[in-house]
XYZ file of C-alpha atoms in Angstrom:
306
model
C -42.592 47.310 75.096
C -38.910 46.908 74.978
C -37.471 45.096 72.001
C -34.377 43.002 72.074
C -31.421 44.253 69.994
C -30.423 42.053 67.226
C -26.819 40.989 67.517
C -24.763 41.598 64.493
C -23.478 38.429 62.734
C -19.749 37.651 63.046
C -18.831 38.543 59.420
C -15.065 38.828 58.510
C -14.950 42.363 56.668
C -12.621 42.956 53.818
C -11.875 46.474 54.795
C -8.530 48.021 55.639
C -7.423 51.392 57.282
C -4.971 53.085 54.700
C -2.933 56.166 54.820
C -2.668 57.508 51.223
C -2.175 60.736 49.429
C -5.250 62.425 48.116
C -3.939 61.929 44.512
C -4.250 58.152 44.994
C -7.852 58.319 46.118
C -9.324 61.274 44.082
C -9.393 60.015 40.648
C -11.230 61.600 37.832
C -13.066 58.529 36.368
C -14.888 56.075 38.427
C -13.400 53.073 36.510
C -9.934 54.347 37.597
C -10.219 53.835 41.299
C -7.272 52.294 43.143
C -7.197 48.693 43.533
C -5.114 46.066 45.651
C -3.319 43.392 43.643
C -1.245 40.491 44.576
C 2.102 40.510 42.640
C 5.434 38.769 42.940
C 7.861 40.554 45.142
C 11.073 41.047 43.219
C 13.265 40.637 46.562
C 11.514 37.483 48.141
C 9.981 36.068 45.156
C 6.744 35.627 47.058
C 3.214 37.112 47.102
C 3.055 40.717 48.239
C 0.290 43.376 48.143
C 0.441 46.319 46.048
C -1.959 49.037 44.673
C -2.611 50.266 41.155
C -4.193 53.523 40.825
C -5.389 56.032 38.304
C -6.457 53.346 35.928
C -3.323 51.248 36.317
C -1.106 54.214 35.528
C 0.606 54.427 38.921
C 1.910 51.693 40.977
C 2.123 51.923 44.673
C 3.916 49.879 47.386
C 1.875 48.782 50.518
C 3.610 48.475 53.822
C 1.782 48.022 57.017
C 2.249 48.707 60.635
C 0.814 46.032 62.956
C 0.421 45.837 66.761
C -0.670 42.981 68.906
C -4.320 42.767 69.912
C -5.325 45.592 67.821
C -8.539 46.085 65.928
C -10.590 49.031 64.246
C -14.122 50.054 64.569
C -15.567 50.726 61.094
C -19.026 51.819 61.319
C -21.079 49.172 63.164
C -18.465 46.565 62.298
C -15.268 45.405 64.311
C -12.503 44.840 61.835
C -10.275 42.225 63.320
C -7.374 43.005 60.894
C -5.892 45.717 62.988
C -3.166 46.652 60.501
C -2.418 50.213 59.379
C -1.676 50.215 55.737
C 0.244 52.946 54.080
C 1.105 53.332 50.283
C 3.957 55.078 48.581
C 4.681 55.349 44.884
C 6.869 52.746 43.443
C 8.928 52.437 40.271
C 7.275 49.483 38.311
C 10.674 48.500 36.992
C 11.685 46.801 40.026
C 8.785 44.296 39.422
C 9.348 43.916 35.713
C 13.034 43.104 36.080
C 12.501 39.462 37.123
C 10.496 38.658 34.155
C 13.167 40.243 31.874
C 15.861 38.424 33.406
C 13.998 35.175 33.067
C 13.265 35.595 29.348
C 16.699 37.167 28.780
C 18.096 33.692 29.315
C 16.873 32.910 25.787
C 18.939 35.603 24.469
C 16.331 36.789 22.002
C 14.197 39.999 21.658
C 10.513 39.435 22.641
C 7.464 41.727 23.089
C 6.881 42.530 26.538
C 3.304 41.280 26.760
C 4.949 37.695 26.176
C 7.598 38.543 28.605
C 5.380 39.586 31.516
C 3.435 36.349 32.041
C 2.743 34.617 35.442
C 0.075 31.985 35.959
C 0.474 32.480 39.680
C 0.201 36.304 39.476
C -2.043 36.961 36.459
C -2.249 40.698 37.474
C 1.323 41.285 36.507
C 0.332 42.085 32.971
C -1.275 45.304 34.459
C 2.122 46.622 35.143
C 2.521 47.250 31.517
C -0.153 49.883 31.692
C 1.712 52.018 33.991
C 3.003 55.221 32.508
C 6.789 54.555 33.606
C 6.869 51.094 32.514
C 7.176 51.068 28.642
C 8.640 54.631 28.786
C 11.431 53.417 30.877
C 12.227 49.984 29.799
C 15.430 51.172 27.842
C 17.052 51.510 31.331
C 17.129 47.803 31.952
C 16.775 46.322 28.343
C 17.711 46.740 24.842
C 15.015 47.715 22.328
C 14.394 47.116 18.753
C 11.494 48.358 16.820
C 10.034 46.529 13.880
C 7.083 48.565 12.188
C 5.005 49.756 15.160
C 6.009 46.869 17.399
C 8.845 47.123 19.967
C 10.838 44.029 21.284
C 13.010 44.059 24.363
C 15.737 41.936 25.730
C 17.201 42.057 29.146
C 20.740 43.941 29.618
C 22.806 43.413 32.613
C 24.908 46.467 31.721
C 22.043 48.899 31.547
C 20.432 47.421 34.643
C 23.630 47.967 36.721
C 23.961 51.727 35.616
C 20.198 52.146 36.286
C 20.670 50.776 39.777
C 23.843 52.653 40.410
C 21.873 55.957 39.700
C 19.170 54.820 42.134
C 21.919 54.338 44.771
C 23.414 57.828 43.926
C 20.082 59.512 44.280
C 19.481 57.691 47.536
C 22.731 58.921 48.930
C 21.666 62.569 48.000
C 18.428 62.048 49.597
C 19.992 60.691 52.735
C 22.292 63.629 53.038
C 19.695 65.982 52.437
C 17.343 64.475 54.882
C 20.260 64.427 57.412
C 19.996 60.678 58.100
C 22.873 59.401 59.936
C 24.722 56.339 58.605
C 27.664 54.192 59.482
C 28.721 53.504 62.886
C 26.664 56.684 64.022
C 23.625 54.653 63.659
C 23.152 52.384 66.813
C 19.646 51.486 66.395
C 16.586 51.611 64.142
C 15.740 54.840 65.583
C 18.480 56.652 63.766
C 19.902 57.989 66.955
C 23.338 59.959 66.133
C 26.228 59.389 68.238
C 28.742 60.571 65.551
C 28.719 63.772 63.427
C 27.969 63.613 59.714
C 31.382 64.691 58.954
C 32.712 61.525 60.363
C 30.589 59.454 57.801
C 32.521 58.373 54.858
C 31.132 58.196 51.237
C 31.291 54.471 51.443
C 29.209 54.521 54.478
C 26.508 56.163 52.537
C 26.972 54.101 49.435
C 26.554 50.730 51.550
C 23.563 52.198 53.321
C 21.880 53.163 50.048
C 22.865 49.890 48.632
C 21.222 48.200 51.501
C 17.743 50.116 50.938
C 17.809 49.330 47.162
C 18.548 45.651 47.820
C 15.153 45.372 49.497
C 13.721 45.621 45.821
C 15.963 43.379 44.106
C 17.066 39.761 44.191
C 20.176 38.729 46.010
C 22.073 37.959 42.827
C 21.469 41.607 41.572
C 22.341 42.973 44.921
C 25.658 41.127 44.915
C 26.315 42.270 41.270
C 25.273 45.965 42.206
C 27.784 45.820 45.145
C 30.719 44.782 42.767
C 29.521 47.472 40.104
C 29.781 50.086 42.861
C 33.357 48.690 43.598
C 32.482 48.008 47.165
C 33.926 44.916 48.690
C 31.487 42.561 50.160
C 31.505 42.214 53.864
C 31.668 38.763 55.582
C 29.854 40.043 58.637
C 27.082 42.613 59.187
C 28.262 46.088 60.175
C 26.654 49.264 61.214
C 27.016 50.857 57.694
C 24.168 48.727 56.558
C 20.619 49.929 57.064
C 18.758 48.669 60.238
C 16.212 47.005 57.948
C 18.949 44.651 56.853
C 19.941 43.644 60.317
C 16.334 43.539 61.806
C 13.280 43.395 59.871
C 11.125 46.453 60.902
C 7.789 47.763 59.967
C 8.567 47.988 56.269
C 8.043 44.212 55.314
C 6.028 43.858 52.237
C 2.380 43.117 53.157
C 1.501 39.244 52.862
C 5.310 38.713 52.219
C 5.697 36.430 55.344
C 3.933 34.996 58.293
C 5.509 37.544 60.692
C 3.939 40.670 59.493
C 5.098 44.234 59.790
C 5.846 45.368 63.409
C 7.920 48.000 64.798
C 11.107 46.456 66.747
C 10.945 48.094 70.195
C 12.701 45.239 72.035
C 15.533 47.666 72.972
C 13.409 50.473 73.945
C 10.650 49.046 76.254
C 8.637 51.612 78.015
C 5.696 50.663 80.119
C 2.978 53.296 80.327
C 1.312 53.940 83.615
C -2.181 52.185 83.835
C -5.040 54.695 83.528
C -7.685 54.766 86.227
C -11.471 54.102 85.238
C -14.102 56.720 86.029
C -15.492 54.566 88.998
C -11.722 54.312 90.373
C -11.434 58.222 90.196
C -14.635 58.868 91.874
C -13.791 56.386 94.697
C -10.416 58.033 95.208
C -12.085 61.272 95.926
C -14.367 59.751 98.677
C -13.264 60.284 102.377
C -12.614 56.830 103.696
C -11.945 57.833 107.333
C -13.522 55.329 109.721
C -14.440 52.941 106.703
C -13.396 49.310 106.971
C -11.759 47.640 103.868
C -14.050 45.191 101.851
C -11.746 42.201 102.970
C -12.814 42.756 106.450
C -16.310 41.697 105.840
C -14.988 38.179 104.558
C -12.300 37.596 107.084
C -13.207 35.313 109.996
C -14.386 36.806 113.205
C -12.033 36.571 116.114
C -13.753 35.348 119.126
C -13.492 37.515 122.546
C -11.517 35.741 125.145
C -13.241 34.731 128.242
C -12.269 36.370 131.425
């Protein structure tokens, strides 16, 4: 006797499809498995999704690619969240900067566990466990040590020098990767229409500054522009990265309502519709002498009387 198949309940799954390096997933201890956390985005000052791995030792940035009407089949469950997440290592100092700047207004040295406090994002304290956090704080803050305790105070000068080095290293990476900047970049696809030799050093600096600005506040971005001795542009030029002109797929996850999508408005390409198996079989049939289906439903024409 045939039995009826039970319909699976419509339960919202909390699973995601993630692209990550093996070092992110393969952890030596079970309690050091990677975990998603909500933290304050240093650029937008809103909630964004990040990942802490290896027992909170490493911070990862989480970005997403999302298409319309997209889902995943995970086992026997349909995951309605069709986003494809991918994680990349991130310097935790970017996320610590806003807290240091806020506490620096008091003008006194404080322990970091009292500086990095946020009722809206309690997981922010876990950033202090990252290996690069406490070891690199001298790049953005002054330090004082009393006994076995360390106290820190935000330093604008050190922060500008640190960000300048970030920009310079980004310029080196852009040149090494042969990424065209300046007026040679006509779209987000990085299509070259000018040779690299025609791109000036200022073009690379502005482009790198735009990339770094995705991780700092607007005030810091303007201060960094002055520190780089670059005049502020009144209008958006091609020398800035495409992400500053049009939001592409590198938006922080949960940072806004319009989630990450690749902007392909300028390069629309319609793919031909694929035929089903039944349509392919029907196409092979010899239709000679066969009437179309519509003829059976059309009104019959009465024969004229002679």
